[in-house]
Coordinates of C-alpha atoms in Angstrom, one line a residue:
Chain A
M1 CA 38.2 164.7 152.4
E2 CA 37.2 163.6 156.3
N3 CA 36.1 160.2 155.6
L4 CA 39.7 159.8 154.2
D5 CA 41.6 160.8 157.3
E6 CA 38.4 158.7 159.5
K7 CA 39.7 156.0 157.9
F8 CA 43.5 157.1 158.3
N9 CA 43.1 157.6 161.5
E10 CA 42.1 154.2 162.0
T11 CA 44.2 152.2 160.3
I12 CA 47.1 153.5 162.3
K13 CA 44.9 153.4 165.3
M14 CA 44.2 149.4 164.5
G15 CA 48.5 149.2 163.2
L16 CA 49.1 150.1 166.6
E17 CA 46.9 148.4 168.4
I18 CA 48.7 145.5 166.5
V19 CA 52.4 146.7 167.6
K20 CA 51.4 147.7 170.9
E21 CA 53.7 145.3 173.2
T22 CA 51.8 143.8 176.2
E23 CA 52.5 142.0 179.3
E24 CA 52.7 138.7 178.2
D25 CA 55.0 139.6 175.3
R26 CA 57.8 140.9 177.9
L27 CA 58.4 137.7 179.3
M28 CA 59.8 134.1 177.5
T29 CA 58.6 130.8 178.1
L30 CA 61.7 127.9 178.3
S31 CA 61.1 124.3 179.4
V32 CA 64.4 123.3 181.5
G33 CA 64.2 119.5 181.3
P34 CA 63.8 116.5 180.8
Q35 CA 66.6 116.0 179.0
H36 CA 68.5 118.9 179.8
P37 CA 71.6 117.9 181.1
G38 CA 71.8 120.2 184.4
S39 CA 68.2 119.3 185.7
G40 CA 67.8 114.8 185.7
H41 CA 64.7 113.6 184.8
F42 CA 62.9 116.0 186.2
R43 CA 61.5 119.0 184.1
F44 CA 60.3 122.6 184.8
T45 CA 58.9 125.5 182.8
I46 CA 60.1 128.9 184.0
K47 CA 59.5 132.0 182.4
V48 CA 61.5 135.8 182.6
D49 CA 61.3 138.3 182.3
G50 CA 64.4 140.0 180.4
D51 CA 67.1 137.8 182.9
Y52 CA 63.9 137.5 185.5
I53 CA 62.7 134.8 186.3
V54 CA 59.1 135.8 186.7
Y55 CA 56.7 131.8 186.7
C56 CA 58.3 128.5 188.0
D57 CA 56.2 125.3 187.5
P58 CA 57.5 121.8 188.3
D59 CA 56.4 118.8 186.2
P60 CA 57.8 116.1 187.8
G61 CA 57.0 112.2 186.6
Y62 CA 59.5 111.2 184.0
V63 CA 60.6 108.5 185.9
H64 CA 57.4 107.9 188.2
R65 CA 57.0 103.5 188.4
G66 CA 54.3 102.8 190.6
E67 CA 56.2 101.9 193.2
E68 CA 53.5 102.0 195.4
K69 CA 51.0 100.1 193.6
M70 CA 53.8 97.0 192.8
C71 CA 54.0 97.0 196.2
E72 CA 50.3 95.8 196.7
Y73 CA 51.3 92.7 195.1
R74 CA 54.3 91.8 196.3
N75 CA 55.4 90.5 200.3
Y76 CA 57.5 92.2 202.7
I77 CA 60.3 91.0 201.6
Q78 CA 60.1 90.5 198.0
N79 CA 59.4 94.1 198.5
I80 CA 63.0 95.1 199.5
P81 CA 64.6 95.2 196.1
H82 CA 62.4 97.8 194.2
L83 CA 62.1 99.8 196.8
E84 CA 65.3 100.6 196.8
R85 CA 65.1 102.2 193.0
P86 CA 64.1 105.5 193.6
V87 CA 67.5 106.5 194.9
I88 CA 70.0 104.1 194.3
H89 CA 72.4 106.0 196.2
D90 CA 71.0 105.9 199.4
S91 CA 70.2 102.3 198.7
T92 CA 70.3 101.8 202.3
N93 CA 67.9 104.2 203.9
I94 CA 65.4 104.0 202.1
T95 CA 64.7 100.6 203.0
Y96 CA 66.2 101.5 206.1
S97 CA 62.4 102.8 207.0
Y98 CA 60.5 100.1 205.8
S99 CA 62.4 97.8 207.7
L100 CA 61.3 99.6 210.3
A101 CA 57.6 100.0 210.0
V102 CA 57.4 96.2 209.1
E103 CA 58.8 95.7 212.1
E104 CA 56.7 97.7 214.0
L105 CA 53.3 96.2 211.8
T106 CA 55.3 92.0 212.3
N107 CA 56.0 92.8 215.7
I108 CA 59.7 91.4 215.0
Q109 CA 62.5 92.7 217.9
V110 CA 66.1 93.4 216.0
P111 CA 69.1 92.1 217.8
L112 CA 71.8 94.7 218.9
R113 CA 75.0 94.0 216.5
G114 CA 72.7 94.1 214.5
Q115 CA 70.7 97.1 214.9
Y116 CA 74.9 98.6 214.9
I117 CA 75.3 97.6 211.7
R118 CA 72.3 98.4 209.7
A119 CA 73.3 102.4 211.6
L120 CA 76.1 101.8 210.3
A121 CA 75.9 100.8 206.6
S122 CA 73.2 103.7 206.3
E123 CA 75.9 106.6 207.3
L124 CA 78.3 104.9 205.2
N125 CA 75.5 105.1 202.5
R126 CA 74.5 108.9 203.3
Q127 CA 78.5 109.7 202.7
V128 CA 78.3 108.4 199.0
Y129 CA 75.0 109.9 198.1
T130 CA 76.0 113.3 199.3
L131 CA 79.1 112.6 197.4
Y132 CA 77.1 112.0 194.1
W133 CA 75.4 115.4 194.7
L134 CA 78.4 117.2 195.4
G135 CA 80.1 116.4 192.8
I136 CA 76.5 117.5 190.4
Y137 CA 76.7 120.6 192.1
G138 CA 80.1 121.3 191.1
I139 CA 79.5 120.3 187.5
F140 CA 77.0 122.8 186.8
L141 CA 77.9 125.6 188.8
G142 CA 81.7 125.2 186.6
H143 CA 83.8 123.2 188.9
S144 CA 85.1 120.7 187.2
T145 CA 87.3 119.5 190.1
M146 CA 84.5 119.3 192.3
F147 CA 82.8 116.5 189.8
M148 CA 86.4 114.6 189.5
W149 CA 87.8 114.9 193.1
P150 CA 84.0 113.1 195.0
L151 CA 82.9 110.5 192.4
G152 CA 87.1 109.2 192.8
D153 CA 85.8 109.4 197.1
R154 CA 82.8 107.7 196.4
E155 CA 84.7 104.9 195.6
L156 CA 86.1 104.5 198.8
F157 CA 82.6 103.5 200.6
I158 CA 81.4 102.0 197.7
D159 CA 83.8 99.4 197.9
L160 CA 83.5 99.8 202.2
L161 CA 80.1 99.0 201.3
E162 CA 81.3 96.2 198.4
A163 CA 83.0 94.4 201.1
L164 CA 80.4 94.4 203.5
T165 CA 76.9 94.1 201.7
G166 CA 78.3 92.5 198.5
A167 CA 77.1 94.8 196.1
R168 CA 78.0 97.9 194.8
V169 CA 74.4 100.3 194.2
T170 CA 71.3 98.1 195.3
H171 CA 72.9 96.5 198.6
A172 CA 68.9 95.5 199.7
F173 CA 71.0 95.0 202.7
N174 CA 68.2 96.3 205.4
I175 CA 65.6 93.8 206.0
P176 CA 62.9 93.5 208.7
G177 CA 64.7 92.3 211.4
G178 CA 68.6 93.5 210.9
V179 CA 70.9 92.7 208.1
R180 CA 71.2 90.4 205.6
N181 CA 75.3 89.2 206.9
D182 CA 78.0 90.0 209.3
M183 CA 80.5 92.2 209.0
P184 CA 83.6 90.8 207.6
E185 CA 86.4 90.1 208.8
G186 CA 88.5 93.1 209.6
F187 CA 86.3 95.4 208.1
K188 CA 87.4 98.0 211.5
D189 CA 90.5 98.5 210.6
R190 CA 89.8 99.2 207.1
C191 CA 86.7 101.6 207.1
L192 CA 88.6 103.5 210.4
R193 CA 91.7 104.0 207.7
Q194 CA 89.1 105.0 204.3
V195 CA 87.4 107.3 207.2
A196 CA 90.6 108.7 208.2
Y197 CA 91.6 109.6 205.0
F198 CA 88.8 111.3 204.1
E199 CA 88.2 113.6 206.4
K200 CA 91.4 114.8 205.5
R201 CA 90.1 115.4 202.0
L202 CA 87.3 117.1 203.5
V203 CA 89.0 119.8 204.2
E204 CA 91.0 120.3 200.7
Y205 CA 87.2 120.4 199.2
E206 CA 86.9 123.0 201.5
D207 CA 89.8 124.2 200.3
I208 CA 89.4 124.7 196.5
F209 CA 85.5 124.6 196.7
Y210 CA 83.1 126.0 200.0
N211 CA 85.9 128.8 200.4
N212 CA 86.1 129.5 196.6
P213 CA 85.6 133.2 195.8
L214 CA 83.7 132.3 192.5
F215 CA 82.4 129.8 194.3
R216 CA 80.4 132.0 197.1
Q217 CA 79.9 135.1 194.5
R218 CA 77.3 132.2 193.4
T219 CA 76.0 131.1 195.3
E220 CA 76.0 133.5 199.0
G221 CA 73.3 135.4 199.2
V222 CA 71.2 133.7 196.0
G223 CA 67.4 132.0 196.9
I224 CA 67.0 132.6 200.4
L225 CA 64.3 130.3 202.7
T226 CA 63.9 132.0 205.1
K227 CA 63.2 130.1 208.0
E228 CA 59.1 130.9 208.7
D229 CA 58.9 129.6 205.1
A230 CA 61.2 127.0 205.2
I231 CA 58.2 125.6 208.1
K232 CA 55.3 126.6 205.9
L233 CA 57.1 124.8 203.4
G234 CA 57.5 121.4 204.8
V235 CA 60.4 121.0 203.6
T236 CA 63.4 118.9 205.5
G237 CA 66.4 117.7 205.6
S238 CA 69.4 119.7 204.6
V239 CA 67.3 122.8 203.0
L240 CA 65.1 122.7 206.2
R241 CA 69.0 123.3 208.2
A242 CA 70.1 125.4 206.1
S243 CA 67.1 127.8 207.3
G244 CA 68.4 127.7 210.8
I245 CA 66.3 124.7 212.7
P246 CA 68.1 122.5 213.8
F247 CA 66.0 119.0 212.7
D248 CA 67.3 115.4 212.1
V249 CA 65.2 112.5 212.8
R250 CA 68.2 110.7 214.4
K251 CA 68.1 113.1 217.2
A252 CA 64.1 114.5 217.1
E253 CA 63.0 110.7 217.2
P254 CA 65.7 108.6 217.5
Y255 CA 65.8 104.9 216.3
D256 CA 67.3 102.0 216.8
I257 CA 70.7 102.9 219.2
Y258 CA 70.8 106.4 217.7
N259 CA 69.8 107.7 220.7
E260 CA 73.1 106.1 222.3
I261 CA 75.4 108.2 219.6
D262 CA 76.2 111.3 220.4
F263 CA 76.3 113.4 217.7
K264 CA 75.1 117.7 216.7
V265 CA 72.8 118.7 214.3
Q266 CA 74.7 120.5 211.6
Y267 CA 72.3 123.8 210.3
M268 CA 73.0 127.9 209.1
K269 CA 71.2 130.6 209.7
T270 CA 71.6 132.4 206.7
G271 CA 69.2 130.1 204.1
D272 CA 70.9 130.3 201.0
S273 CA 72.3 128.4 198.3
F274 CA 75.7 128.5 200.2
A275 CA 74.6 127.0 203.2
R276 CA 71.9 124.9 201.7
S277 CA 75.5 123.5 200.2
M278 CA 77.0 123.7 203.5
V279 CA 75.1 121.8 205.6
P280 CA 75.9 118.9 204.0
F281 CA 78.7 119.0 203.8
L282 CA 79.1 119.4 207.4
D283 CA 76.8 116.1 207.7
M284 CA 79.8 114.2 205.8
R285 CA 82.3 115.9 208.8
E286 CA 79.9 114.8 210.9
S287 CA 79.0 111.3 209.9
C288 CA 82.8 110.5 210.1
Q289 CA 82.4 110.8 213.8
I290 CA 78.9 109.0 214.2
I291 CA 80.8 106.0 212.2
R292 CA 84.2 105.9 214.3
T293 CA 81.6 106.0 217.4
L294 CA 79.4 103.2 216.3
L295 CA 82.3 100.9 215.0
D296 CA 83.4 101.6 218.5
K297 CA 80.3 100.9 220.6
M298 CA 79.6 97.4 218.7
P299 CA 79.5 94.7 220.4
Q300 CA 81.6 92.0 219.1
S301 CA 80.1 89.1 218.2
G302 CA 75.8 88.7 218.7
E303 CA 73.0 87.8 215.6
V304 CA 72.9 90.3 213.3
R305 CA 69.2 89.3 211.9
A306 CA 65.7 88.2 213.9
K307 CA 64.5 85.2 213.2
L308 CA 61.7 85.1 210.1
Q309 CA 58.5 82.9 209.5
P310 CA 58.7 82.2 205.3
N311 CA 56.2 85.0 204.6
P312 CA 56.0 87.4 207.7
K313 CA 52.5 88.7 209.0
G314 CA 51.7 90.8 212.0
P315 CA 47.5 91.2 212.7
A316 CA 46.0 94.5 210.8
G317 CA 47.2 97.9 211.9
E318 CA 49.0 100.5 210.2
S319 CA 52.8 102.2 210.5
Y320 CA 54.4 105.6 210.2
K321 CA 57.9 105.3 210.2
R322 CA 60.5 107.4 209.4
V323 CA 65.0 108.0 209.5
E324 CA 66.9 110.6 208.2
S325 CA 68.4 110.0 204.5
G326 CA 70.6 111.9 202.9
R327 CA 67.8 113.9 201.5
G328 CA 66.5 114.6 205.1
A329 CA 63.0 113.1 206.9
L330 CA 61.9 109.5 204.7
G331 CA 59.0 108.3 205.5
Y332 CA 56.6 104.9 205.8
Y333 CA 53.3 105.0 205.9
I334 CA 51.8 100.8 205.0
V335 CA 48.5 99.8 206.3
S336 CA 48.5 96.2 206.9
D337 CA 45.3 94.0 206.4
G338 CA 46.5 91.0 208.3
T339 CA 48.0 89.2 205.0
P340 CA 51.9 88.5 204.1
K341 CA 50.7 91.4 201.2
P342 CA 51.0 95.1 202.8
Y343 CA 47.8 96.9 201.9
R344 CA 48.9 99.9 201.5
V345 CA 52.8 101.8 200.8
K346 CA 52.7 105.0 200.9
L347 CA 56.4 106.8 200.7
S348 CA 56.7 110.0 202.2
V349 CA 60.1 111.4 200.4
G350 CA 62.0 114.4 200.7
S351 CA 62.9 115.1 197.9
F352 CA 59.0 115.1 196.3
R353 CA 58.7 117.7 199.9
N354 CA 61.6 119.9 199.0
I355 CA 60.5 120.7 195.1
L356 CA 57.2 122.6 196.9
A357 CA 60.2 125.6 197.4
L358 CA 61.2 125.4 194.2
P359 CA 59.4 127.9 192.3
Y360 CA 59.1 129.7 195.4
L361 CA 62.7 130.5 195.3
L362 CA 62.9 130.8 191.9
I363 CA 60.7 133.3 191.4
G364 CA 62.2 136.8 191.7
S365 CA 65.5 135.1 191.1
K366 CA 68.0 135.4 187.9
L367 CA 68.6 132.7 185.6
A368 CA 71.7 132.4 185.7
D369 CA 71.2 131.6 189.3
M370 CA 68.6 128.8 188.8
P371 CA 71.5 125.8 188.5
S372 CA 72.8 127.2 191.9
I373 CA 69.5 127.2 193.4
Y374 CA 67.8 124.4 191.8
W375 CA 70.8 121.8 192.7
S376 CA 71.0 123.1 196.2
L377 CA 67.4 121.4 197.4
N378 CA 69.1 118.2 197.3
Y379 CA 67.2 117.2 195.2
W380 CA 66.3 113.6 192.8
P381 CA 64.0 113.6 190.5
V382 CA 64.0 109.2 190.8
E383 CA 62.8 109.7 194.2
A384 CA 60.6 112.4 194.5
D385 CA 58.5 110.5 191.4
R386 CA 58.3 107.0 193.0
Chain B
M1 CA 34.9 129.5 223.7
S2 CA 31.5 129.0 225.1
S3 CA 31.8 125.9 223.7
N4 CA 35.0 125.1 225.4
Q5 CA 33.5 125.6 229.0
S6 CA 30.6 123.5 228.0
N7 CA 32.6 120.4 227.3
T8 CA 35.3 120.4 230.0
Q9 CA 33.3 118.1 232.0
N10 CA 32.5 115.9 229.2
G11 CA 36.5 116.1 228.5
S12 CA 37.7 114.8 231.3
E13 CA 35.1 111.0 231.5
Q14 CA 37.0 111.3 228.0
K15 CA 40.4 111.7 229.0
E16 CA 39.8 108.3 231.0
K17 CA 38.4 106.7 228.1
V18 CA 41.2 107.8 226.3
S19 CA 44.3 106.0 228.2
E20 CA 42.5 102.8 228.7
S21 CA 41.9 102.4 224.4
V22 CA 46.1 103.0 224.0
Q23 CA 47.4 100.3 222.9
T24 CA 51.3 99.9 222.5
S25 CA 53.8 97.2 221.8
L26 CA 56.4 99.2 224.0
S27 CA 57.6 98.0 227.0
K28 CA 55.5 98.8 230.3
K29 CA 57.9 101.5 231.4
T30 CA 58.2 103.8 227.6
E31 CA 55.0 103.5 228.2
T32 CA 54.2 105.5 231.2
I33 CA 56.7 108.0 230.7
T34 CA 55.3 108.7 227.2
L35 CA 52.5 108.5 226.8
E36 CA 51.1 111.1 229.2
F37 CA 52.1 113.6 226.0
E38 CA 50.0 111.8 223.6
S39 CA 47.1 111.4 225.3
S40 CA 47.4 115.2 226.4
I41 CA 47.0 116.1 223.1
V42 CA 44.1 113.5 222.0
N43 CA 42.0 115.1 225.2
H44 CA 42.7 118.3 224.5
L45 CA 41.2 118.0 220.6
V46 CA 38.3 115.8 222.8
T47 CA 37.9 119.1 224.8
R48 CA 37.6 121.7 222.3
F49 CA 35.3 119.4 219.7
T50 CA 33.3 117.4 220.6
D51 CA 33.4 113.4 220.2
K52 CA 31.7 112.6 217.0
V53 CA 34.0 115.2 215.2
V54 CA 37.1 113.4 216.9
Q55 CA 37.0 110.3 217.0
V56 CA 40.3 109.0 218.7
V57 CA 41.6 105.8 216.4
Y58 CA 45.0 105.1 218.6
V59 CA 47.4 106.2 220.5
R60 CA 50.7 105.0 220.9
P61 CA 54.4 106.3 221.6
G62 CA 55.1 109.4 219.3
R63 CA 52.0 108.4 217.0
T64 CA 48.5 109.4 217.2
K65 CA 45.7 109.2 215.0
I66 CA 42.3 110.9 214.7
L67 CA 39.3 110.5 212.4
V68 CA 36.9 113.4 211.8
P69 CA 34.4 113.8 209.2
P70 CA 34.8 115.7 205.8
N71 CA 32.8 118.9 206.5
E72 CA 34.7 119.1 209.9
I73 CA 38.1 118.7 208.9
V74 CA 39.9 122.4 208.2
Q75 CA 38.1 123.5 211.5
V76 CA 39.9 120.5 213.4
A77 CA 43.3 121.1 211.1
T78 CA 43.0 124.9 212.1
F79 CA 42.3 124.4 215.8
L80 CA 45.5 121.7 215.5
K81 CA 47.9 124.1 213.5
D82 CA 46.6 127.3 216.0
T83 CA 46.8 126.5 219.3
L84 CA 48.0 122.5 218.7
K85 CA 50.9 124.1 217.0
F86 CA 51.0 121.4 214.1
D87 CA 53.0 123.7 211.5
H88 CA 53.7 121.4 208.5
A89 CA 52.1 118.0 206.7
E90 CA 55.1 115.5 206.2
S91 CA 52.4 113.1 203.5
V92 CA 49.2 113.2 202.7
S93 CA 48.4 110.0 201.2
G94 CA 45.0 107.9 200.9
T95 CA 44.2 104.0 201.0
D96 CA 41.0 103.1 199.5
Y97 CA 38.5 100.4 201.1
P98 CA 36.1 98.7 198.4
K99 CA 34.4 96.5 201.3
D100 CA 32.9 100.3 203.2
N101 CA 33.1 102.2 200.0
Q102 CA 35.1 104.4 201.2
I103 CA 38.4 106.5 200.0
E104 CA 40.6 107.3 203.4
V105 CA 42.5 110.4 203.6
I106 CA 45.4 111.0 206.0
Y107 CA 47.5 113.8 206.7
H108 CA 50.5 113.3 208.9
L109 CA 51.3 116.6 210.8
S110 CA 54.8 117.0 212.7
S111 CA 56.2 120.0 214.1
Y112 CA 59.3 122.2 213.6
S113 CA 58.7 125.1 215.8
D114 CA 57.5 123.3 219.0
E115 CA 60.2 121.2 220.1
K116 CA 58.4 118.6 221.8
L117 CA 56.4 117.5 219.2
S118 CA 59.0 116.8 216.9
S119 CA 58.8 113.4 217.8
H120 CA 55.5 114.0 216.8
V121 CA 53.3 112.6 213.9
L122 CA 49.7 112.5 214.3
A123 CA 47.7 111.2 211.7
L124 CA 44.7 113.5 210.7
S125 CA 42.3 111.3 208.4
T126 CA 38.8 111.7 207.1
R127 CA 36.7 109.0 205.3
V128 CA 34.8 110.2 201.7
D129 CA 32.7 108.5 200.1
R130 CA 34.1 106.4 197.1
N131 CA 31.1 107.4 194.7
D132 CA 31.3 111.1 194.9
S133 CA 35.1 111.7 196.7
R134 CA 35.6 115.5 197.2
M135 CA 36.5 117.2 200.7
P136 CA 38.4 120.3 201.5
T137 CA 41.5 121.4 200.4
L138 CA 44.2 122.1 203.5
I139 CA 46.5 124.0 201.6
D140 CA 45.0 127.4 203.2
V141 CA 46.0 125.7 206.9
F142 CA 49.1 124.0 205.5
K143 CA 50.9 125.2 202.5
S144 CA 52.5 122.2 202.4
T145 CA 50.0 119.7 201.3
E146 CA 50.3 121.7 198.2
Y147 CA 51.9 118.9 196.1
H148 CA 50.4 115.6 198.5
E149 CA 46.7 116.3 197.6
R150 CA 47.9 117.2 194.0
E151 CA 49.2 113.5 193.8
T152 CA 46.4 111.8 195.9
F153 CA 44.1 113.8 194.0
E154 CA 45.5 112.0 190.6
M155 CA 46.1 108.3 192.2
L156 CA 43.2 107.7 193.9
G157 CA 40.5 110.6 192.6
V158 CA 39.6 111.8 195.5
Y159 CA 38.6 116.0 194.1
F160 CA 40.2 118.9 196.5
E161 CA 37.6 122.0 197.0
G162 CA 39.7 124.9 197.1
H163 CA 42.7 123.3 195.8
P164 CA 44.3 125.7 192.8
R165 CA 45.1 123.0 190.6
N166 CA 43.4 119.4 190.5
E167 CA 45.7 118.3 188.1
R168 CA 47.9 115.5 186.4
F169 CA 50.8 115.8 188.8
L170 CA 53.3 112.1 188.3
L171 CA 51.2 110.4 185.6
P172 CA 51.4 111.3 182.4
E173 CA 49.8 114.0 180.1
D174 CA 48.0 111.0 178.0
W175 CA 46.8 108.1 181.4
A176 CA 42.9 107.3 180.5
D177 CA 42.4 105.2 183.1
I178 CA 41.0 105.2 186.4
P179 CA 43.3 106.5 188.8
P180 CA 46.4 103.8 189.9
L181 CA 45.8 103.4 193.4
R182 CA 42.1 102.6 193.5
K183 CA 41.4 98.7 194.4
E184 CA 39.9 98.6 191.1
F185 CA 42.9 99.1 188.7
R186 CA 45.2 96.1 188.5
I187 CA 48.8 96.2 186.7
K188 CA 48.7 94.7 183.6
G189 CA 49.3 90.5 183.7
R190 CA 48.8 90.3 187.5

């Protein structure tokens, strides 16, 4: 009888051990993306404990095209069109710092009017990018008006850029030595008119979206990135400025004619999703003012680009240049070995730097807050993957 | 501290060396204004470490580059962070030099907390052997290098000792070739 009892107890014990819930059993693993409509071409794995995210592992690379390797096979001018591909909505800015770096390597001086026009194009393009991002941010928080409006108003700037560069989205407008062509006739008036209209629209954006109590509930106090952590993680752009650090490359290290333009660096101190979505909006408003100043101060006539040799090359050396793009500092590190083709090109893009903050912000927050945190990081997967 | 004092005299000599080796393509006016600050950073480094450890590659307006041996890089990086207030890495990249049989790893460091440094980018570089490419990670000094180092690992095959994840990041999971940014990797048909 005792033997049987023992056996019975053992069986019960074994059974209990099988059923016993471990810490791991409580967790559910979710794979977000790359086909998920809310992540773009990007995948990250998260583990949830009930409603809360306890683990997050980003897995980018679904749109990796080897831009850096491709650069080594083409000369400095041939590289321009394919370098736009990582972020076609901000194609002027991604070729801007490339042009600056090549100009330093090959010692090209840009004419003043050329500098003004490319600064103007980069401001207009930043608006295009930010509006596109705002549209996506709106729709993933369930605010479909905020999808329609920015995408509609984005057409204004696309039309302007089409008149200026000849292409709607991928302009290939910046080249080492200036810009491809001069402004068309009557561009200034058209630009001023549309910027004035857009500024009125921005007030409406604020009313319908930023002052919306539902939007505020979903973003205020969500995913707080403190100032210290923002510095430690090395984030950039609107993510950095939302955490209370007024850093903008246009101010910190003015390139071209930005030291003559008077503007304020927009920043907020709370570091939550709301601040991260508000800072690009404030940037748009400031950018309207910059566009006006640029048009005002621009020399009325003159060359827009320096004459280049057929295959520009410079002495062996290296250059690191950065500009402020829609997603923050965008740096190019180019090594030249004295031939017309770069020896090594490295893109340091804002998206790749900001993604380090994603696991940091997601862990500990609710699953429902994931879209508002993820999209507030101003992340463009194609740019991060390069 | 003792090494600091013994090197001060040495450092003042090197100060002259550094200002001589200045290369710049800009006009002379900006040169004299801006380069004082850049030279002071470099001199600080050379004074603290000897010129055997820290080699100055160039000093330009807003840009300096130094070359250190891989086994000293953590020490130099810690000094850059604690004393000179460089607080984050903007980029980590590697360049392959098959002729020298070396791979150069470059950290571009900058600062948010020190306003004077915000226009400055310091390139901290090191060269590792191409056949046994390993070096200590800087993740404990600059947290912001985490993903950049992972990218350098997969693209150039530089193993970062102490990095929690020397794993694939951007390349496909089934990638079965040499690291693509090494020069012997050729794009098909080119």
